[in-house]
mmCIF file of C-alpha atoms in Angstrom:
data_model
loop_
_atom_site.group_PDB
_atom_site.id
_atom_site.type_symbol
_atom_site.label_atom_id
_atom_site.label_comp_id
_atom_site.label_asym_id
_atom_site.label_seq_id
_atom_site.Cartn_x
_atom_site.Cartn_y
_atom_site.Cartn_z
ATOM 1 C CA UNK L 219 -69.279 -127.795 -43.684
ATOM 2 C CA UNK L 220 -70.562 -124.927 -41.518
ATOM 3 C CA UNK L 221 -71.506 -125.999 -37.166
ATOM 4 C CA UNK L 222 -74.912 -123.661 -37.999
ATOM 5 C CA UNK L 223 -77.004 -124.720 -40.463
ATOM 6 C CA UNK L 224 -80.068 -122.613 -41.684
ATOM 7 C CA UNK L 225 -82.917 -122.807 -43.913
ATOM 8 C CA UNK L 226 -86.182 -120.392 -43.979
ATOM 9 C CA UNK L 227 -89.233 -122.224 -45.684
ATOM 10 C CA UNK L 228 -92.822 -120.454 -44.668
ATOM 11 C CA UNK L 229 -91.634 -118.175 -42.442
ATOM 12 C CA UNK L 230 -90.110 -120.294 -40.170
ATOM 13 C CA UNK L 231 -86.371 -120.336 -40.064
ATOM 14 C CA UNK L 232 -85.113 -123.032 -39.321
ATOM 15 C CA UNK L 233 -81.677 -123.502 -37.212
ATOM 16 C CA UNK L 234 -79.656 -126.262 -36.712
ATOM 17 C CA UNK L 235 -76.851 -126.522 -34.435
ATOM 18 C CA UNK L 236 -74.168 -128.694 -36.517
ATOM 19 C CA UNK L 237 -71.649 -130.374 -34.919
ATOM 20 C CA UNK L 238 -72.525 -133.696 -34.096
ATOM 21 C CA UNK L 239 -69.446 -135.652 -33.512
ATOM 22 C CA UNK L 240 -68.704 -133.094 -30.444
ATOM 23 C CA UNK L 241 -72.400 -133.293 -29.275
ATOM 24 C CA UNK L 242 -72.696 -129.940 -30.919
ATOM 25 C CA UNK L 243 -70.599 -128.186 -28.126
ATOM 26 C CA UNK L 244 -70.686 -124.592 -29.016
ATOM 27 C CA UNK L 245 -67.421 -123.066 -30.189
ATOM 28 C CA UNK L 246 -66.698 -119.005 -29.949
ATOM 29 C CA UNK L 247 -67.538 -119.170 -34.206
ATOM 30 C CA UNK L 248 -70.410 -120.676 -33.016
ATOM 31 C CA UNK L 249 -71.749 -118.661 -30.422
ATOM 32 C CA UNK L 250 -70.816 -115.147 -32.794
ATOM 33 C CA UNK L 251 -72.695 -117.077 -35.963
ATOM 34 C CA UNK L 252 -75.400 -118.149 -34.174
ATOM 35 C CA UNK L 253 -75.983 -114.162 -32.503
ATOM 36 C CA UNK L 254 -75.748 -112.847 -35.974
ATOM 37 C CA UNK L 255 -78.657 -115.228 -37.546
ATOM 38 C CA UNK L 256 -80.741 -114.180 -34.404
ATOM 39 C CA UNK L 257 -80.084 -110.016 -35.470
ATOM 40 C CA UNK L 258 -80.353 -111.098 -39.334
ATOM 41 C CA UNK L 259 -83.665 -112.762 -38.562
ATOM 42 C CA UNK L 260 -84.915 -110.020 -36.367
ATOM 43 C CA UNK L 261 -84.164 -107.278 -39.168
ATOM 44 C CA UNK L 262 -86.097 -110.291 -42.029
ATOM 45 C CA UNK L 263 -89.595 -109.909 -42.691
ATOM 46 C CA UNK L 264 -90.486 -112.368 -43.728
ATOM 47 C CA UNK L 265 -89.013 -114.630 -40.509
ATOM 48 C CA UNK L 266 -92.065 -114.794 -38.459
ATOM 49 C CA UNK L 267 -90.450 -117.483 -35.688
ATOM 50 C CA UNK L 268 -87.296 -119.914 -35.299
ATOM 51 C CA UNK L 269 -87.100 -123.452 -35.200
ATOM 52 C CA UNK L 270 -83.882 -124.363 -33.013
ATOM 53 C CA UNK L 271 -82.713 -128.090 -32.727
ATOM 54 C CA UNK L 272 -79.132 -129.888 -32.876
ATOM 55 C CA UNK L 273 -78.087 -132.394 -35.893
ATOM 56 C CA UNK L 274 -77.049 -135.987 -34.676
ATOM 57 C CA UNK L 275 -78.283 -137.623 -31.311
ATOM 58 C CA UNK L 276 -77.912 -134.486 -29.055
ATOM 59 C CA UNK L 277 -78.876 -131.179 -28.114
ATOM 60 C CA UNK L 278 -75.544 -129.452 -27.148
ATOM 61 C CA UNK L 279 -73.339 -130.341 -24.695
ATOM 62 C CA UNK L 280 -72.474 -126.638 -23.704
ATOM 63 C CA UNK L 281 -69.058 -124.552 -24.496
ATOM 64 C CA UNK L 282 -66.326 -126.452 -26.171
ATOM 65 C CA UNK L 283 -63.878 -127.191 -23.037
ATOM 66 C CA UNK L 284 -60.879 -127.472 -24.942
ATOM 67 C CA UNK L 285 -61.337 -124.002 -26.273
ATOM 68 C CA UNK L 286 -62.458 -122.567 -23.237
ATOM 69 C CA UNK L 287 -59.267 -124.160 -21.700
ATOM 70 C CA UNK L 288 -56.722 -122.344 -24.351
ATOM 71 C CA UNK L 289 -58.638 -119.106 -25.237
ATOM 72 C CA UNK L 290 -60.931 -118.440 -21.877
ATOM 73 C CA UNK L 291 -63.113 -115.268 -23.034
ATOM 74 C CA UNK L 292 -63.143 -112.162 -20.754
ATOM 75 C CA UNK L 293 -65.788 -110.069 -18.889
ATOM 76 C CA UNK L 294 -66.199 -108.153 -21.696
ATOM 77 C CA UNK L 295 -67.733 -108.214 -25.217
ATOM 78 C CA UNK L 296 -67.074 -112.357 -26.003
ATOM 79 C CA UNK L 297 -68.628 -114.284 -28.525
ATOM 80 C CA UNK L 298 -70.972 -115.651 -26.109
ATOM 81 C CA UNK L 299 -72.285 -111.628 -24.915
ATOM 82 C CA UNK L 300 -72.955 -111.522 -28.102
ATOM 83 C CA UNK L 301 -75.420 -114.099 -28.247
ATOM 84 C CA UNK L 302 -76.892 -113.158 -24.824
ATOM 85 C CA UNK L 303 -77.681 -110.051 -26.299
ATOM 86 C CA UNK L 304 -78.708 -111.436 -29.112
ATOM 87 C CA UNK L 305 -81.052 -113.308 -27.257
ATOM 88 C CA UNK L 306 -82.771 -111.095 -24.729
ATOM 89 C CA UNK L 307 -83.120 -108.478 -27.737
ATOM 90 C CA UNK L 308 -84.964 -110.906 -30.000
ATOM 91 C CA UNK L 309 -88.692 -110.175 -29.936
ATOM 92 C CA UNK L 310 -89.893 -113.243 -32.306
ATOM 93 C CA UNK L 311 -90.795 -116.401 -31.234
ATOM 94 C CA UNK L 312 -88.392 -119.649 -30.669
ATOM 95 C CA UNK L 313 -89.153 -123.288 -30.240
ATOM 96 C CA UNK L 314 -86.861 -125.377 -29.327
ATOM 97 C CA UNK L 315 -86.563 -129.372 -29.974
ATOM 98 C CA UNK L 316 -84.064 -130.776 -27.890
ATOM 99 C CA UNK L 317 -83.216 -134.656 -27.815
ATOM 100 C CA UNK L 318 -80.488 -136.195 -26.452
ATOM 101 C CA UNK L 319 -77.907 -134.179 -24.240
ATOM 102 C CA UNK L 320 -78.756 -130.644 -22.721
ATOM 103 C CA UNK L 321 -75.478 -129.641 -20.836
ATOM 104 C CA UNK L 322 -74.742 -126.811 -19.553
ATOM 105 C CA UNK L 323 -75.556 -123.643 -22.267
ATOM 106 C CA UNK L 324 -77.377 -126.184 -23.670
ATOM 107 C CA UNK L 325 -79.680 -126.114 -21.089
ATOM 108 C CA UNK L 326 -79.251 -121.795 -19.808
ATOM 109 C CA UNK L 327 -79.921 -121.209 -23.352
ATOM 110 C CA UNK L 328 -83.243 -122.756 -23.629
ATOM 111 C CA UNK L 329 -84.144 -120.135 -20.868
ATOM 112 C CA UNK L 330 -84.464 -117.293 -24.017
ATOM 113 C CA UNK L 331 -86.864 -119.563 -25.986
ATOM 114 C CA UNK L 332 -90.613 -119.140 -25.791
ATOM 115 C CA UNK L 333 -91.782 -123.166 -26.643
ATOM 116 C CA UNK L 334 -89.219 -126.187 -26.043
ATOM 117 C CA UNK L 335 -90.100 -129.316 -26.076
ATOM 118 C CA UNK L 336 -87.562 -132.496 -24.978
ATOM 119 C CA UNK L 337 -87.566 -135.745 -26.013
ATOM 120 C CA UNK L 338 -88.689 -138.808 -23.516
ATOM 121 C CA UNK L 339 -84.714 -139.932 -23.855
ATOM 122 C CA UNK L 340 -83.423 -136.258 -23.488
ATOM 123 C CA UNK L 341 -81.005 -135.476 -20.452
ATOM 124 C CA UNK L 342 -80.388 -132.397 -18.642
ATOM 125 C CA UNK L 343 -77.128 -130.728 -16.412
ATOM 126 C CA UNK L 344 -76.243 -127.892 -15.244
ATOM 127 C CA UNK L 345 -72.622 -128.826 -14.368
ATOM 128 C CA UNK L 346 -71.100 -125.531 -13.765
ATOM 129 C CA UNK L 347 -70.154 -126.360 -9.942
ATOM 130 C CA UNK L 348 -68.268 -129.782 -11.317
ATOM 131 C CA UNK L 349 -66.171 -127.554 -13.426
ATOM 132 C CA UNK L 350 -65.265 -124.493 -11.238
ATOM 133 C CA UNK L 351 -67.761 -122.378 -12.805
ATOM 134 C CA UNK L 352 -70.838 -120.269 -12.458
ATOM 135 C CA UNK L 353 -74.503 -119.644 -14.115
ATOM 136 C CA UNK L 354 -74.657 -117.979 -17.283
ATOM 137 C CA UNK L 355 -76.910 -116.850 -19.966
ATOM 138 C CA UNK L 356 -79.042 -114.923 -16.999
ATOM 139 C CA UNK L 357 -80.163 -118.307 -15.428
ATOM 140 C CA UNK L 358 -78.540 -116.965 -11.651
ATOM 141 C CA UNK L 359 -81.881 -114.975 -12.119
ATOM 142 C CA UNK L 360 -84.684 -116.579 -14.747
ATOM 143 C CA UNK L 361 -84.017 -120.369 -12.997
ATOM 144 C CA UNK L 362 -84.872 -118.941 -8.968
ATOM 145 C CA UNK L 363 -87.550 -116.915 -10.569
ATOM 146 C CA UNK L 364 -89.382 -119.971 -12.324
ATOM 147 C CA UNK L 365 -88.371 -122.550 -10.407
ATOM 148 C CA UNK L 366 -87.301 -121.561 -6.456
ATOM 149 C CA UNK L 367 -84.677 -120.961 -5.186
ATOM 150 C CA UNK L 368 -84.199 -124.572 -3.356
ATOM 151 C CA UNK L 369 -84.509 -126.275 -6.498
ATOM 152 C CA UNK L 370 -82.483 -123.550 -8.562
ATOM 153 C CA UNK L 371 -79.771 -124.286 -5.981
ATOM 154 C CA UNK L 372 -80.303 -128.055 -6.165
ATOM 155 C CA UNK L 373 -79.475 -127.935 -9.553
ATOM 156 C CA UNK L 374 -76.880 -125.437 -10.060
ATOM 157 C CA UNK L 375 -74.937 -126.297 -6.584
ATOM 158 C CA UNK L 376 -75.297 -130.202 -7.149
ATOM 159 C CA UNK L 377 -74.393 -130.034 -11.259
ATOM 160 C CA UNK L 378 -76.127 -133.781 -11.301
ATOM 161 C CA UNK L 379 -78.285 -135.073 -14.525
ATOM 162 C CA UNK L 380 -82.017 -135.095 -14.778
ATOM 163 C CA UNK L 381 -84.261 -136.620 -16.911
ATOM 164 C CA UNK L 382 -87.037 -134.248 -19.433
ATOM 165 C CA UNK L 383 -89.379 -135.672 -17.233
ATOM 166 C CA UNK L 384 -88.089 -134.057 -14.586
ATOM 167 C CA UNK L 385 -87.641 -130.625 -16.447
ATOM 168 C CA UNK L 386 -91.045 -130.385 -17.328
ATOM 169 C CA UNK L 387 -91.987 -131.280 -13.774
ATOM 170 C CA UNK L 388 -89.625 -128.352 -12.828
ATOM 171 C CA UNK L 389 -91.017 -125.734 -15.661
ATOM 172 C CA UNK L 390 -88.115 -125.837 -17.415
ATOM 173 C CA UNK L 391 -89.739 -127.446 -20.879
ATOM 174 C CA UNK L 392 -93.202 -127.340 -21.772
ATOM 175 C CA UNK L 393 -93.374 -130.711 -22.531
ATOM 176 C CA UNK L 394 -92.091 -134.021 -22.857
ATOM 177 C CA UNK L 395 -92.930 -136.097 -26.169
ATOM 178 C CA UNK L 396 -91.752 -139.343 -27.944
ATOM 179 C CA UNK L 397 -88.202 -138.847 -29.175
ATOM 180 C CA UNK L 398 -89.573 -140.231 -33.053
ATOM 181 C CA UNK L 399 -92.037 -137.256 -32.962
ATOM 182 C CA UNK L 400 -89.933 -134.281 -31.580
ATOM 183 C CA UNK L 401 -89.165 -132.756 -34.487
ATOM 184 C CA UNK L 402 -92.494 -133.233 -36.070
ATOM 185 C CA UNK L 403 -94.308 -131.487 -32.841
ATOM 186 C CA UNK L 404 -91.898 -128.614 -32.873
ATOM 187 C CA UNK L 405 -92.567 -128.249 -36.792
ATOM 188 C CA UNK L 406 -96.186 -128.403 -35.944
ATOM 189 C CA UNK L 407 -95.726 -125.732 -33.178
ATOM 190 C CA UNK L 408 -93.586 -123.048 -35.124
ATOM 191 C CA UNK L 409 -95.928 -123.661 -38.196
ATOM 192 C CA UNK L 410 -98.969 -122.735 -36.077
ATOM 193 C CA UNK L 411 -97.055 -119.338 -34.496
ATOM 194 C CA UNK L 412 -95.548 -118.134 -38.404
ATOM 195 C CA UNK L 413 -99.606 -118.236 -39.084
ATOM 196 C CA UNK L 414 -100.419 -115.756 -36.350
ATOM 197 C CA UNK L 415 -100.257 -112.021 -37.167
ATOM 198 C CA UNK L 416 -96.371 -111.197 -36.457
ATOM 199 C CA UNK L 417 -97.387 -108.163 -35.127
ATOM 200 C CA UNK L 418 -98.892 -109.209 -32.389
ATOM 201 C CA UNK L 419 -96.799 -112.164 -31.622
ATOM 202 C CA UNK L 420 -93.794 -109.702 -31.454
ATOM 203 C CA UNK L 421 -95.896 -107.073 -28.968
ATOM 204 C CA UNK L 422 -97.237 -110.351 -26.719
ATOM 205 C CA UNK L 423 -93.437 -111.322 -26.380
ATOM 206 C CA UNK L 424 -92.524 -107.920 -25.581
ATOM 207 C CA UNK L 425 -95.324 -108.022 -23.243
ATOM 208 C CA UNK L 426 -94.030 -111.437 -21.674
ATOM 209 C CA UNK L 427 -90.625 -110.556 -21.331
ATOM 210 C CA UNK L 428 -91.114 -106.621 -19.782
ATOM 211 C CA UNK L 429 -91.277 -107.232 -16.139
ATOM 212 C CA UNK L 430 -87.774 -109.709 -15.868
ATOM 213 C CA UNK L 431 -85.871 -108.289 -18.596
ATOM 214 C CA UNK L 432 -84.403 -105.434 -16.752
ATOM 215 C CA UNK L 433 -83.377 -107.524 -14.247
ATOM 216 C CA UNK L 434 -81.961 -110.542 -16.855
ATOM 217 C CA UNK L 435 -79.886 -107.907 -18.365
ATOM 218 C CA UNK L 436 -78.320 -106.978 -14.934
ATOM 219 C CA UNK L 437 -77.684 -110.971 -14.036
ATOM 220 C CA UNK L 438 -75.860 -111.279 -17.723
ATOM 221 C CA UNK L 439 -73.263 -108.400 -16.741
ATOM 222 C CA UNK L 440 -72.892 -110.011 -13.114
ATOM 223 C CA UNK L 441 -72.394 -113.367 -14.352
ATOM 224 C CA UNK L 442 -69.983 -112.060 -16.745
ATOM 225 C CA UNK L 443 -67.921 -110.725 -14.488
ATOM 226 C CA UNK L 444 -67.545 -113.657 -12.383
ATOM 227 C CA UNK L 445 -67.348 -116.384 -15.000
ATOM 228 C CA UNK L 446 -64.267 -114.890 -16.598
ATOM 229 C CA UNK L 447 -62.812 -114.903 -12.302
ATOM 230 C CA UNK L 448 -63.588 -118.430 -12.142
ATOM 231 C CA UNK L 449 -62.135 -119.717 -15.435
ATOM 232 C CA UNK L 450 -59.120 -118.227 -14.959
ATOM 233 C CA UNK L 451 -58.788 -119.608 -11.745
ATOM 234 C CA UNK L 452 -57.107 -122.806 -10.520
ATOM 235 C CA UNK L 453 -59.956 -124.919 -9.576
ATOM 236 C CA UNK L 454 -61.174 -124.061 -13.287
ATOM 237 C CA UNK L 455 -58.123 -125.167 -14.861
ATOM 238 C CA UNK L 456 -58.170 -128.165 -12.665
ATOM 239 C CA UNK L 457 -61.557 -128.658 -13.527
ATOM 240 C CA UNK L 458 -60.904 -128.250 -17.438
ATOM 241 C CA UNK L 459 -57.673 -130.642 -17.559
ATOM 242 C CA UNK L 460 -59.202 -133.131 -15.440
ATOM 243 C CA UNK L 461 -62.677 -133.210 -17.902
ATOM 244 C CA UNK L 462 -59.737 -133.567 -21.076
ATOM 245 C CA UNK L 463 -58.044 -135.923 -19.150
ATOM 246 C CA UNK L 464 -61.018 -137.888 -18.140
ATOM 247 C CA UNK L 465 -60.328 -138.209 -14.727
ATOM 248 C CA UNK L 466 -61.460 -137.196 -10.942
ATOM 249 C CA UNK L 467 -60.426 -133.663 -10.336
ATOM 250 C CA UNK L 468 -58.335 -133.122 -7.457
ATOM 251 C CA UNK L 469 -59.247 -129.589 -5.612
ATOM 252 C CA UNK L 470 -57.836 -130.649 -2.295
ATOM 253 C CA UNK L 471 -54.418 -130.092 -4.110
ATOM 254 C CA UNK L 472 -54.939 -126.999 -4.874
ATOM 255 C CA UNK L 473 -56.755 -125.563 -1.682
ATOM 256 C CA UNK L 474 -53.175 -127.148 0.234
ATOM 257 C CA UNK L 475 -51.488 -125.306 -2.443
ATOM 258 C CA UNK L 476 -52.960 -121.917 -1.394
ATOM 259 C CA UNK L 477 -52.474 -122.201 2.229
ATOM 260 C CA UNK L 478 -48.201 -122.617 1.611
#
């Protein structure tokens, strides 16, 4: 069974993260599958928007950490560049339903689409600080610029949970609706867009999107750069073990171990 599901009905295509029993944590297949249905649907004419929601009781919980622990990807082209691009390239609408867990990508990645709406029970994290990591996906940019930078930093320097009541309080969703009805209102949404001239849905977007993307681009390549520093690093691979291992990190060792 494939971790990306698809299905086009009406013009809306519909995608559907997978992987359920690993709260749909994105894998580098994943990431490189899921970049090459965004540039298929792009190219299809007959995909007018994208539906994007997870299978099972969550979201997605971000990268796979045991994979990111054996095979860290580089600064370089990586499966997940390849979505990025993917992303700030694709000029047709998204809406996103997201219920359950948001962690991580799961929540950066939201930043590319154009409608998301969370469940009441849905659950948010940026937890990149907790495991020795940076932004990604061009949020070190898009979250300051929609949000502030206090409450940017609040979230990215703290790493703690917040609720979807809290994200749409923050911008960060555009609104909060019962978890039974999530998919249903997204369905609605996307079924309301794919009956809009595509045309001009694709030129408004454009529109939208011209006066940050030059500047989303440049936070991508930054972030790159220093993600792939930081995951090879020891706090990162203290970080990473200690998540496997479910238990309490311990960076004093290593900052001790540096000053020998």
């Amino acid at each position: 069974m494939t971790d990306i599901l698809t299905e086009r009905s009406g013009g809306i295509l519909r995608v559907e993260l997978n992987r359920p029993e690993k709260k749909n944590a994105m894998t580098g297949a994943m990431y490189t599958q899921l970049a090459n249905i965004l540039i298929d649907a792009a190219e299809d004419e007959e995909t007018r928007v994208v539906l994007w929601h997870g299978a099972g009781n969550d979201f997605c919980a971000g990268n796979d950490a045991g994979e990111f622990l054996k095979a860290p990807p580089g600064p370089g082209e990586s499966p997940q560049m390849q979505l990025m691009h993917a992303f700030v390239g694709f000029e047709k609408p998204i809406v996103a339903a997201v219920q359950g867990a948001a962690v991580g990508g799961g929540t950066t990645m939201l930043t590319h689409c154009d409608v998301v709406y969370a469940g009441e029970g849905a659950r948010f994290q940026l937890p990149f600080i907790n495991l020795a990591l940076t932004p990604e996906f061009g949020s070190s940019y898009s979250l300051p610029a929609r949000i502030g930078h206090l409450r940017a930093a609040e979230l990215f320097l703290l790493g703690e949970r917040f609720s979807a009541a809290r994200a749409a309080e923050l911008g960060l969703v555009t609104r909060v609706v019962p978890d039974d009805g999530l998919f249903a209102t997204a369905m609605e949404t996307a079924q309301k867009l794919a009956a809009n001239p595509g045309g001009a849905l694709q030129a408004s977007k454009r529109l939208l999107k011209r006066g940050f993307i030059d500047q989303i681009k440049a936070a991508i390549d930054a972030e790159a750069q220093e993600f792939s520093e930081r995951l090879r690093s020891a706090e990162a691979k203290e970080a990473l073990s200690a998540f496997l291992e479910k238990r309490p990190p311990n960076f004093t060792k290593i900052s001790a171990m540096a000053a020998e």
